[in-house]
Coordinates of C-alpha atoms in Angstrom, one line a residue:
M1260 CA 0.0 0.0 0.0
S1261 CA 1.3 3.4 -0.8
A1262 CA 0.1 7.0 -0.8
R1263 CA 0.8 9.7 -3.4
R1264 CA -1.0 12.6 -5.0
R1265 CA -3.5 12.3 -7.8
T1266 CA -3.0 14.2 -11.0
G1267 CA -5.3 16.7 -12.7
S1268 CA -8.5 17.7 -11.0
E1269 CA -7.9 15.2 -8.1
S1270 CA -4.4 16.3 -7.3
M1271 CA -5.5 17.3 -3.8
N1272 CA -6.5 13.7 -2.8
P1273 CA -4.1 11.2 -1.3
V1274 CA -4.1 8.1 -3.5
V1275 CA -4.9 4.8 -1.6
R1276 CA -4.1 1.8 -3.8
L1277 CA -5.8 -1.3 -2.6
T1278 CA -7.2 -4.4 -4.1
A1279 CA -10.5 -6.0 -3.1
S1280 CA -8.7 -8.8 -1.2
A1281 CA -7.1 -6.2 1.2
T1282 CA -10.6 -5.2 2.4
R1283 CA -11.8 -8.6 3.5
A1284 CA -13.9 -7.8 6.6
L1285 CA -13.0 -9.3 9.9
P1286 CA -15.4 -12.1 10.6
R1287 CA -18.4 -10.7 12.4
A1288 CA -18.3 -13.5 15.0
A1289 CA -14.7 -12.7 15.8
L1290 CA -15.2 -9.0 16.2
L1291 CA -18.3 -9.5 18.4
A1292 CA -16.5 -12.1 20.5
I1293 CA -13.5 -9.9 21.2
C1294 CA -15.8 -6.9 22.1
L1295 CA -18.0 -9.0 24.4
I1296 CA -15.0 -10.7 26.1
Y1297 CA -13.2 -7.5 26.6
A1298 CA -16.3 -5.7 27.9
A1299 CA -17.6 -8.4 30.3
T1300 CA -14.3 -9.6 31.8
G1301 CA -13.5 -7.9 35.1
L1302 CA -17.0 -6.5 35.7
F1303 CA -18.4 -9.2 37.9
A1304 CA -17.5 -11.3 40.9
R1305 CA -15.4 -8.6 42.6
D1306 CA -15.8 -5.9 45.2
P1307 CA -16.0 -2.2 44.4
W1308 CA -12.5 -0.9 44.1
K1309 CA -10.9 2.3 45.4
N1310 CA -11.3 5.1 44.4
E1311 CA -13.7 6.1 41.6
D1312 CA -15.3 2.7 41.2
A1313 CA -16.3 2.4 44.8
A1314 CA -17.5 6.1 44.9
G1315 CA -19.7 5.6 41.8
F1316 CA -21.1 2.4 43.2
G1317 CA -21.8 4.1 46.5
A1318 CA -24.0 6.7 44.8
M1319 CA -25.8 4.1 42.8
Y1320 CA -26.4 2.0 46.0
T1321 CA -27.7 5.0 47.9
L1322 CA -30.1 6.0 45.1
A1323 CA -31.4 2.4 44.8
H1324 CA -32.4 2.4 48.5
G1325 CA -33.1 6.1 48.8
T1326 CA -35.9 8.6 48.3
P1327 CA -36.9 10.7 45.2
A1328 CA -34.8 13.5 46.7
D1329 CA -31.7 11.3 46.5
W1330 CA -32.4 10.7 42.8
L1331 CA -32.5 14.5 42.2
T1332 CA -29.4 15.2 44.2
P1333 CA -27.2 12.1 44.2
N1334 CA -25.2 11.4 47.3
I1335 CA -23.2 8.7 49.0
F1336 CA -25.0 7.9 52.3
G1337 CA -25.7 11.6 52.8
H1338 CA -22.4 12.9 51.3
P1339 CA -23.2 14.9 48.1
V1340 CA -21.4 14.0 44.8
P1341 CA -21.9 17.1 42.5
D1342 CA -18.8 16.5 40.4
N1343 CA -20.8 14.8 37.6
G1344 CA -24.4 14.6 36.5
P1345 CA -26.7 11.9 37.7
L1346 CA -27.2 9.8 34.5
M1347 CA -24.9 7.0 35.3
Y1348 CA -26.1 6.9 39.0
W1349 CA -29.7 6.6 37.7
L1350 CA -28.8 3.7 35.4
G1351 CA -26.8 1.9 38.1
A1352 CA -29.5 2.4 40.8
L1353 CA -32.2 1.2 38.4
S1354 CA -30.1 -1.9 37.6
I1355 CA -29.7 -2.6 41.3
R1356 CA -33.4 -2.4 41.8
L1357 CA -34.2 -4.7 38.8
T1358 CA -31.4 -7.3 39.0
G1359 CA -29.8 -6.8 42.4
W1360 CA -31.8 -9.7 43.9
L1361 CA -30.2 -12.0 41.3
L1362 CA -26.7 -10.6 40.7
G1363 CA -26.0 -8.8 43.9
A1364 CA -25.8 -5.1 44.3
S1365 CA -22.2 -4.7 43.2
N1366 CA -22.5 -6.8 40.1
A1367 CA -25.9 -5.3 39.1
A1368 CA -24.4 -1.8 39.4
R1369 CA -21.8 -2.6 36.7
L1370 CA -24.3 -4.1 34.3
P1371 CA -25.0 -0.7 32.7
T1372 CA -21.3 -0.4 32.2
L1373 CA -21.3 -3.5 30.0
L1374 CA -24.2 -2.3 27.9
L1375 CA -22.9 1.3 27.5
F1376 CA -19.4 -0.1 26.5
L1377 CA -20.9 -2.3 23.8
L1378 CA -23.1 0.5 22.5
T1379 CA -19.9 2.7 22.3
C1380 CA -18.2 0.0 20.2
G1381 CA -21.2 -0.3 18.0
L1382 CA -21.4 3.5 17.4
V1383 CA -17.7 3.7 16.7
W1384 CA -18.1 0.9 14.1
Y1385 CA -21.2 2.4 12.4
G1386 CA -19.8 6.0 12.4
S1387 CA -16.5 4.8 10.9
Y1388 CA -18.5 2.7 8.3
L1389 CA -20.5 5.8 7.2
L1390 CA -17.4 7.9 6.8
G1391 CA -15.5 5.1 5.1
R1392 CA -18.1 4.8 2.4
R1393 CA -17.8 8.4 1.3
A1394 CA -16.4 9.1 -2.2
E1395 CA -13.4 11.2 -1.2
V1396 CA -11.8 8.4 0.8
Q1397 CA -12.2 5.6 -1.7
P1398 CA -9.1 3.9 -3.1
F1399 CA -7.7 4.5 -6.6
K1400 CA -9.9 3.0 -9.3
Y1401 CA -7.9 0.7 -11.6
A1402 CA -8.5 0.7 -15.4
F1403 CA -9.6 -2.9 -15.4
G1404 CA -11.2 -3.0 -11.9
G1405 CA -10.1 -4.9 -8.9
E1406 CA -10.5 -2.1 -6.3
P1407 CA -12.8 -2.7 -3.3
A1408 CA -16.4 -1.6 -3.3
P1409 CA -17.2 1.4 -1.1
R1410 CA -19.2 -0.8 1.3
D1411 CA -16.3 -3.3 1.7
Y1412 CA -13.9 -0.5 2.2
G1413 CA -16.1 1.1 4.8
R1414 CA -16.5 -2.1 6.7
T1415 CA -12.8 -2.6 6.8
I1416 CA -12.2 0.9 8.1
A1417 CA -14.9 0.3 10.7
D1418 CA -13.3 -2.9 11.8
G1419 CA -10.0 -1.1 12.2
A1420 CA -11.5 1.7 14.3
V1421 CA -13.0 -0.8 16.8
L1422 CA -9.8 -2.8 17.0
I1423 CA -7.8 0.5 17.7
L1424 CA -10.3 1.5 20.4
L1425 CA -9.9 -1.9 22.1
A1426 CA -6.2 -1.7 21.8
C1427 CA -5.9 1.5 23.8
F1428 CA -4.2 0.8 27.2
G1429 CA -6.2 3.2 29.3
L1430 CA -9.6 1.9 28.3
A1431 CA -9.1 -1.3 30.2
E1432 CA -9.6 -0.1 33.7
R1433 CA -11.7 3.0 33.0
G1434 CA -14.1 1.0 30.7
H1435 CA -14.9 -1.4 33.6
E1436 CA -15.8 0.9 36.4
S1437 CA -19.1 2.1 37.9
T1438 CA -18.3 5.7 37.1
A1439 CA -19.8 8.6 35.1
Q1440 CA -17.0 8.4 32.6
I1441 CA -18.5 5.4 30.8
A1442 CA -21.8 7.3 30.2
Q1443 CA -19.8 10.3 29.1
L1444 CA -17.9 8.0 26.7
L1445 CA -21.1 6.9 25.1
S1446 CA -22.4 10.5 24.9
V1447 CA -19.3 11.6 23.1
T1448 CA -19.5 8.7 20.7
L1449 CA -23.1 9.5 20.0
V1450 CA -22.1 13.1 19.1
L1451 CA -19.5 11.7 16.7
Y1452 CA -21.9 9.2 15.1
G1453 CA -24.4 12.1 14.7
L1454 CA -21.8 14.1 12.7
A1455 CA -21.0 11.1 10.5
R1456 CA -24.7 10.5 9.8
L1457 CA -25.4 14.1 8.8
S1458 CA -24.3 13.7 5.2
D1459 CA -26.8 11.0 4.2
K1460 CA -29.6 11.2 6.8
P1461 CA -29.4 14.8 8.3
W1462 CA -32.5 14.5 10.5
Q1463 CA -31.3 11.3 12.1
G1464 CA -27.8 12.7 12.4
A1465 CA -29.0 15.9 14.1
A1466 CA -31.1 13.9 16.5
C1467 CA -28.1 11.8 17.5
W1468 CA -25.9 14.8 17.8
G1469 CA -28.5 16.6 20.0
G1470 CA -29.0 13.5 22.1
G1471 CA -25.3 13.0 22.6
V1472 CA -24.7 16.6 23.7
G1473 CA -27.7 16.5 26.1
L1474 CA -26.6 13.2 27.6
L1475 CA -23.2 14.6 28.1
A1476 CA -24.7 17.3 30.2
L1477 CA -26.6 14.8 32.3
S1478 CA -23.6 12.6 32.8
G1479 CA -20.9 15.2 33.2
N1480 CA -20.6 18.8 34.1
P1481 CA -21.8 22.0 32.3
V1482 CA -18.5 22.7 30.7
M1483 CA -18.2 19.5 28.8
P1484 CA -21.3 19.7 26.6
V1485 CA -20.7 23.4 26.0
A1486 CA -17.2 22.8 24.8
V1487 CA -18.1 19.8 22.6
G1488 CA -21.3 21.4 21.4
V1489 CA -19.8 24.7 20.3
C1490 CA -16.8 23.0 18.5
T1491 CA -19.0 20.5 16.7
L1492 CA -21.5 23.2 15.7
A1493 CA -18.7 25.2 14.2
V1494 CA -17.5 22.3 12.0
P1495 CA -20.2 22.7 9.3
L1496 CA -18.7 26.2 8.7
L1497 CA -15.4 24.5 7.7
S1498 CA -16.7 21.3 6.1
P1499 CA -19.2 21.8 3.3
A1500 CA -20.4 18.2 3.5
L1501 CA -21.6 18.7 7.1
R1502 CA -23.6 21.9 6.5
R1503 CA -27.0 20.9 7.6
V1504 CA -29.7 23.3 9.0
Q1505 CA -31.1 20.3 10.9
L1506 CA -28.4 20.8 13.5
L1507 CA -29.9 24.1 14.5
V1508 CA -33.5 23.2 13.9
L1509 CA -33.6 19.8 15.7
G1510 CA -30.2 19.0 17.2
L1511 CA -29.7 22.2 19.3
P1512 CA -33.3 22.3 20.8
L1513 CA -33.0 18.5 21.6
A1514 CA -29.7 19.0 23.3
L1515 CA -31.0 21.9 25.4
A1516 CA -34.2 19.9 26.3
I1517 CA -32.2 16.9 27.5
G1518 CA -29.4 18.7 29.2
L1519 CA -31.6 21.1 31.1
S1520 CA -34.2 18.6 32.1
W1521 CA -32.6 17.4 35.3
P1522 CA -31.4 20.8 36.6
L1523 CA -34.9 22.3 36.0
V1524 CA -36.7 19.5 37.7
A1525 CA -34.3 19.5 40.6
W1526 CA -34.7 23.2 41.0
F1527 CA -38.5 23.4 41.0
A1528 CA -39.5 19.9 42.3
A1529 CA -37.2 20.2 45.3
P1530 CA -37.2 23.9 46.1
D1531 CA -35.2 23.7 49.3
T1532 CA -31.8 25.1 50.2
A1533 CA -30.0 21.7 49.9
A1534 CA -31.2 21.1 46.3
H1535 CA -30.2 24.6 45.2
R1536 CA -26.9 24.3 46.8
Y1537 CA -26.3 21.0 45.1
L1538 CA -26.9 22.6 41.7
Y1539 CA -24.6 25.5 42.5
D1540 CA -21.9 23.0 43.5
W1541 CA -22.4 21.0 40.3
L1542 CA -21.9 24.2 38.3
N1543 CA -18.9 25.4 40.3
A1544 CA -17.3 21.9 40.2
G1545 CA -17.2 22.0 36.4
L1546 CA -15.8 25.6 36.3
N1547 CA -13.2 24.9 39.0
R1548 CA -12.1 21.6 37.4
Y1549 CA -11.0 23.4 34.2
S1550 CA -9.5 26.5 35.8
G1551 CA -6.2 25.9 34.2
G1552 CA -3.6 23.3 35.0
P1553 CA -0.4 24.2 36.9
S1554 CA 2.9 22.8 35.7
N1555 CA 2.7 19.5 37.7
V1556 CA -0.8 18.8 36.1
L1557 CA 0.6 19.5 32.6
A1558 CA 3.6 17.3 33.3
Y1559 CA 1.2 14.5 34.5
A1560 CA -0.8 14.8 31.3
A1561 CA 2.3 14.8 29.1
K1562 CA 3.6 11.7 30.9
N1563 CA 0.4 9.6 31.1
F1564 CA -1.8 10.7 28.3
P1565 CA 0.4 9.2 25.5
L1566 CA 0.5 5.9 27.3
F1567 CA -3.2 6.0 28.1
T1568 CA -4.2 6.5 24.4
W1569 CA -1.6 4.2 22.8
P1570 CA -1.8 3.2 19.9
A1571 CA -4.6 5.5 18.8
W1572 CA -2.7 8.8 19.0
P1573 CA 0.3 8.0 16.8
L1574 CA -2.0 6.4 14.2
A1575 CA -4.3 9.5 14.4
L1576 CA -1.3 11.8 13.8
W1577 CA -0.3 9.7 10.8
S1578 CA -3.8 9.9 9.5
L1579 CA -3.8 13.7 9.8
W1580 CA -0.6 13.8 7.9
S1581 CA -1.8 11.5 5.2
W1582 CA -5.1 13.3 4.7
R1583 CA -3.7 16.8 5.3
R1584 CA -5.0 18.0 1.9
L1585 CA -8.5 16.8 2.8
W1586 CA -8.7 18.1 6.3
R1587 CA -12.2 19.6 5.6
A1588 CA -13.6 16.2 4.6
P1589 CA -16.0 14.7 7.2
H1590 CA -13.7 11.7 8.0
V1591 CA -11.1 14.2 9.3
A1592 CA -13.2 17.2 10.4
A1593 CA -15.8 15.2 12.4
P1594 CA -13.3 13.3 14.7
L1595 CA -11.2 16.5 15.1
A1596 CA -14.2 18.5 16.1
V1597 CA -14.9 16.1 19.0
A1598 CA -11.3 15.3 20.0
V1599 CA -9.9 18.9 20.1
P1600 CA -12.3 20.3 22.8
L1601 CA -11.8 17.2 24.9
L1602 CA -8.0 17.5 24.6
L1603 CA -8.2 21.1 25.6
L1604 CA -10.2 20.1 28.7
V1605 CA -7.5 17.5 29.6
L1606 CA -4.9 20.3 29.5
L1607 CA -7.1 22.7 31.5
Q1608 CA -7.7 20.4 34.4
S1609 CA -6.7 21.9 37.7
H1610 CA -5.8 18.6 39.4
Q1611 CA -3.9 15.5 38.4
N1612 CA -6.4 13.0 37.1
N1613 CA -6.9 10.6 34.2
R1614 CA -10.7 10.5 34.2
L1615 CA -11.0 12.6 31.0
F1616 CA -8.3 10.7 29.2
V1617 CA -10.8 8.1 28.1
L1618 CA -13.2 10.5 26.4
P1619 CA -11.1 11.4 23.2
L1620 CA -10.5 7.7 22.5
P1621 CA -13.5 7.1 20.1
A1622 CA -12.6 10.2 18.0
L1623 CA -8.9 9.3 17.9
S1624 CA -9.7 5.7 17.0
M1625 CA -12.0 6.7 14.1
L1626 CA -9.4 9.2 12.8
A1627 CA -6.6 6.6 13.2
A1628 CA -8.5 4.0 11.2
F1629 CA -8.3 6.2 8.1
G1630 CA -4.5 6.1 8.5
L1631 CA -4.3 2.4 8.1
P1632 CA -4.6 2.3 4.3
T1633 CA -1.6 4.6 4.0
L1634 CA 0.7 2.9 6.4
K1635 CA 4.0 1.7 5.0
R1636 CA 4.9 -2.0 5.3
G1637 CA 7.7 -1.2 7.7
A1638 CA 5.4 0.6 10.1
I1639 CA 2.9 -2.3 10.0
N1640 CA 5.7 -4.8 10.8
A1641 CA 7.0 -2.5 13.6
I1642 CA 3.5 -2.3 15.2
D1643 CA 3.1 -6.1 14.9
W1644 CA 6.4 -7.0 16.4
F1645 CA 6.0 -4.5 19.3
A1646 CA 2.6 -6.1 20.1
V1647 CA 4.0 -9.6 19.9
L1648 CA 7.0 -8.9 22.1
S1649 CA 5.4 -6.7 24.7
F1650 CA 2.2 -8.7 25.2
T1651 CA 4.0 -12.0 25.2
L1652 CA 6.5 -10.9 27.8
L1653 CA 3.8 -9.2 29.9
S1654 CA 1.5 -12.2 29.8
G1655 CA 4.4 -14.5 30.8
F1656 CA 5.1 -12.2 33.8
V1657 CA 1.4 -12.5 34.8
W1658 CA 1.7 -16.3 34.7
I1659 CA 4.9 -16.4 36.6
V1660 CA 3.5 -14.2 39.5
W1661 CA 0.4 -16.4 39.6
I1662 CA 2.5 -19.6 39.8
A1663 CA 4.6 -18.0 42.5
G1664 CA 1.4 -17.2 44.5
Q1665 CA 0.1 -20.7 44.2
T1666 CA 3.3 -22.7 44.7
G1667 CA 5.9 -20.4 46.3
F1668 CA 8.2 -20.8 43.3
P1669 CA 10.2 -18.8 42.2
P1670 CA 10.9 -17.8 45.9
P1671 CA 12.0 -14.2 45.3
I1672 CA 8.7 -13.4 43.5
A1673 CA 6.7 -15.2 46.2
R1674 CA 8.4 -13.2 48.9
N1675 CA 7.8 -9.9 47.1
L1676 CA 4.1 -10.9 46.7
A1677 CA 3.8 -11.6 50.4
R1678 CA 5.4 -8.3 51.3
L1679 CA 3.1 -6.3 49.0
L1680 CA 0.0 -8.2 50.1
P1681 CA 0.5 -9.1 53.8
G1682 CA -2.0 -11.5 55.1
F1683 CA -3.2 -12.6 51.6
Q1684 CA -4.0 -16.3 51.2
P1685 CA -4.0 -17.4 47.6
S1686 CA -6.8 -19.6 46.4
F1687 CA -7.2 -21.9 43.4
N1688 CA -10.0 -21.2 41.0
P1689 CA -10.3 -23.9 38.2
L1690 CA -12.7 -21.7 36.1
A1691 CA -10.3 -18.8 36.2
L1692 CA -7.4 -21.0 35.2
A1693 CA -9.4 -22.5 32.3
A1694 CA -10.3 -19.0 31.0
A1695 CA -6.7 -17.8 31.3
L1696 CA -5.4 -20.9 29.4
A1697 CA -8.0 -20.4 26.7
A1698 CA -7.0 -16.7 26.3
T1699 CA -3.3 -17.6 26.1
A1700 CA -3.9 -20.4 23.6
A1701 CA -6.0 -18.0 21.4
W1702 CA -3.1 -15.5 21.6
V1703 CA -0.5 -18.1 20.5
W1704 CA -2.8 -19.2 17.6
L1705 CA -3.3 -15.6 16.5
V1706 CA 0.4 -14.8 16.6
R1707 CA 1.2 -17.9 14.7
W1708 CA -1.5 -17.1 12.1
R1709 CA -0.3 -13.5 11.7
L1710 CA 3.4 -14.4 11.3
S1711 CA 3.0 -17.5 9.1
R1712 CA 0.2 -16.2 6.8
S1713 CA 1.2 -12.5 6.6
P1714 CA -2.3 -11.6 5.5
K1715 CA -2.7 -8.4 3.4
V1716 CA -5.9 -7.3 4.9
L1717 CA -6.2 -3.7 6.1
W1718 CA -6.8 -4.5 9.7
R1719 CA -3.8 -6.8 10.2
S1720 CA -1.7 -4.0 11.6
V1721 CA -4.0 -3.5 14.7
V1722 CA -5.5 -7.0 15.3
L1723 CA -2.5 -8.1 17.4
S1724 CA -2.6 -4.9 19.5
S1725 CA -6.3 -5.3 20.3
A1726 CA -6.0 -9.0 20.9
G1727 CA -2.9 -8.4 23.1
T1728 CA -4.8 -5.8 25.2
T1729 CA -7.7 -8.2 25.6
L1730 CA -5.3 -11.0 26.6
M1731 CA -3.7 -8.9 29.3
W1732 CA -7.1 -7.8 30.7
V1733 CA -8.4 -11.4 30.7
L1734 CA -5.3 -12.7 32.5
L1735 CA -5.4 -9.9 35.1
M1736 CA -9.1 -10.4 35.7
T1737 CA -8.7 -14.2 36.1
L1738 CA -5.3 -15.1 37.5
W1739 CA -4.7 -11.8 39.3
L1740 CA -8.2 -11.0 40.3
P1741 CA -7.8 -12.2 43.9
F1742 CA -4.6 -10.2 44.3
I1743 CA -6.2 -7.0 42.9
D1744 CA -9.4 -7.5 44.8
Y1745 CA -7.5 -7.9 48.1
S1746 CA -5.4 -4.8 47.5
R1747 CA -8.2 -2.5 46.4
T1748 CA -11.2 -3.4 48.6
Y1749 CA -12.3 -1.9 51.9
R1750 CA -14.2 -5.0 52.9
D1751 CA -11.9 -6.2 55.8
V1752 CA -11.5 -2.7 57.2
A1753 CA -15.3 -2.1 57.1
Q1754 CA -15.8 -5.3 59.0
Q1755 CA -13.2 -4.4 61.6
I1756 CA -14.8 -1.0 62.2
A1757 CA -18.3 -2.5 62.4
S1758 CA -17.2 -4.9 65.2
H1759 CA -16.2 -1.9 67.4
L1760 CA -19.4 0.1 66.8
P1761 CA -22.0 0.2 69.6
P1762 CA -25.3 -1.2 68.5
D1763 CA -27.2 1.9 69.5
Y1764 CA -25.0 4.6 68.0
T1765 CA -26.9 7.5 66.3
C1766 CA -24.5 8.3 63.4
I1767 CA -20.9 8.4 62.4
D1768 CA -19.2 11.7 61.7
P1769 CA -16.6 11.2 58.9
V1770 CA -13.5 13.3 59.1
R1771 CA -11.2 13.4 56.1
L1772 CA -12.9 10.3 54.6
G1773 CA -13.1 10.1 50.9
E1774 CA -16.1 9.2 48.8
A1775 CA -14.8 5.7 48.1
Q1776 CA -14.3 5.0 51.8
I1777 CA -17.7 6.3 52.8
A1778 CA -19.3 4.2 50.1
S1779 CA -17.4 1.1 51.0
F1780 CA -18.0 1.3 54.7
G1781 CA -21.7 2.0 54.2
Y1782 CA -22.1 -0.9 51.8
F1783 CA -20.0 -3.6 53.5
A1784 CA -21.0 -2.8 57.1
D1785 CA -24.2 -0.8 56.8
M1786 CA -22.8 2.1 58.6
R1787 CA -25.0 5.2 59.3
F1788 CA -23.1 8.4 58.4
R1789 CA -24.0 11.9 59.3
R1790 CA -26.5 13.3 56.8
P1791 CA -27.0 17.1 56.0
G1792 CA -28.5 18.9 58.9
Q1793 CA -27.6 16.2 61.4
S1794 CA -25.1 17.2 64.1
D1795 CA -25.5 15.0 67.1
C1796 CA -23.3 12.0 66.1
N1797 CA -21.8 10.0 68.9
V1798 CA -19.2 8.2 66.8
L1799 CA -16.3 9.7 64.9
L1800 CA -14.3 8.0 62.2
R1801 CA -11.2 9.7 61.0
Q1802 CA -8.5 9.1 58.4
D1803 CA -5.0 10.3 59.2
R1804 CA -1.7 9.9 57.5
Q1805 CA -0.1 10.9 60.8
D1806 CA -1.2 11.1 64.5
F1807 CA -2.9 14.5 65.1
G1808 CA -3.9 13.6 68.6
D1809 CA -7.4 13.1 69.9
P1810 CA -10.2 15.2 68.4
Q1811 CA -11.6 18.1 70.4
S1812 CA -15.1 18.0 71.8
P1813 CA -17.0 20.6 73.8
A1814 CA -17.9 19.8 77.4
P1815 CA -19.3 17.7 78.9
Y1816 CA -18.2 15.1 76.3
C1817 CA -14.9 13.7 75.1
W1818 CA -13.8 11.2 72.5
R1819 CA -12.3 7.8 73.4
Q1820 CA -10.4 5.9 70.7
V1821 CA -11.6 2.3 70.5
W1822 CA -9.9 1.1 67.3
E1823 CA -7.1 1.9 64.9
G1824 CA -6.2 0.1 61.7
R1825 CA -5.8 0.2 57.9
R1826 CA -6.0 -2.0 54.9
A1827 CA -3.2 -4.6 54.8
A1828 CA -2.1 -3.5 51.3
D1829 CA -2.1 0.2 52.0
R1830 CA 0.6 1.8 54.2
D1831 CA -0.6 5.4 53.8
E1832 CA -4.2 5.2 55.0
R1833 CA -4.9 4.9 58.7
F1834 CA -8.3 5.0 60.3
R1835 CA -9.2 5.8 63.9
L1836 CA -12.6 5.2 65.5
Y1837 CA -13.8 7.3 68.5
L1838 CA -16.8 7.0 70.7
R1839 CA -18.3 10.0 72.5
E1840 CA -18.5 9.6 76.2
A1841 CA -19.1 11.8 79.2
R1842 CA -16.0 13.6 80.2
P1843 CA -14.4 12.5 83.5
A1844 CA -13.9 15.1 86.1
R1845 CA -10.1 15.1 85.7
A1846 CA -9.9 14.7 81.9
G1847 CA -8.1 17.2 79.9
A1848 CA -9.4 19.3 77.1
G1849 CA -8.7 16.5 74.5
G1850 CA -9.8 12.9 74.6
C1851 CA -11.0 10.7 77.5
R1852 CA -8.4 9.6 80.0

């Protein structure tokens, strides 16, 4: 495959020379299987993990057992969570109510994550397919035929886009959490699909665009839909193929109706100070989050964002270079219109965080897919060998650590594992072992097929990367799941705290506890935390990284420490539990003596 300029009236177009055999579609069963395996693995049969996963689940669990006021102003056992909109919390709470009796609350809360992830993959595929059928991206037409049909070429581009999305390193963990980011990911992809649909079905495209922007407001903060909406509305001014009045006639009113529905209902249906304060906090949280990143935040993004979005970003840059003379065409302009505002928001974050890193992935993957036809043979081989070597070595390391945990051999690795996870007792799971063996065997077969057959299909350069990422995630969520679950759950700490609580306590006052900790303690031990307006709590739970001494309490009470501990796998967190008692006559101003 090569790229060069056309002559005559088409001198501005890059020439893609492909035969019909190069656009053989990936078998539908194989593509669906890899999407389903990747999406479902690691979602179930585990505890909520610190930090964002547990916090998101806590809000869903509270709503599922709460009042209508909780659904309007989501919270975690009384602790407000105004950082994001309520859409994902609604879906998780509804799933808990419908399927929690069968799956358990934790598994049921992650069922919407599975469905939204699969919908995202489907929208990426169909959006890329629509753009790949357009005339300006079609391969060079030979004098005697032999070039692929537009439908076949579009399907191959779409297959490549989904494989690139699945190959992105950062999607693995973020795509399997009970957080608002998965709903934001779907919303962004729906916006992208709407732009791709505009050229042939403008009313449907405008509806999808408006729905995506509106859902982004319901799942995120006010800044995100404004940034994405304004940039995508401006694209028709630059791309003639996307100039559709339907965006303003249907798309914009629909976006406003969906996006403003929850704030208006919350403001008028619950006209109390708490609801109004929650909406103010939701607005301010969005503005403060993008107040401009200091140097350490920019350094964090520069260091982690390229790894998080690998291999989408280098292929996207190559695609921009290859199609630089057609940058106004929809297959370049539409993904850029979505990716650019999201990348700017990543750079404008005021705190170090990778939550937003996942949102540009659909746009980058779709843009990157159009760079596959112009890749040189050397680049394709380099990508393949990098995937083979890296994922083979990493999977081998996963197997060695698992063997060390089960048998104690090799001894150095077993000792390091025991030091990192003190008190952990490995267990043998035959089903997990069978799944890991099947995934490893499939990887070996795929590598052998790729290296022995050297297929000329367009998606060959990314199939090993996506399969390798899937392999690593399956191995981690089967062989290493007990290790990870033990190191990232608060179950043991919650049970220890609960054993020291008096049966008749009124409520717990959390001091320096994060959202994940409040959610985990409330779920695992059914703890009653202080709710807004409640002030007479006779139990205090405090997190300290150092000893600040006993908490102060006005006479005639004092605080008596009854427990201190931490998670076995975490050396930084330390929790102290205090009970309020009558102050003895000779006690000092601090705790009970």
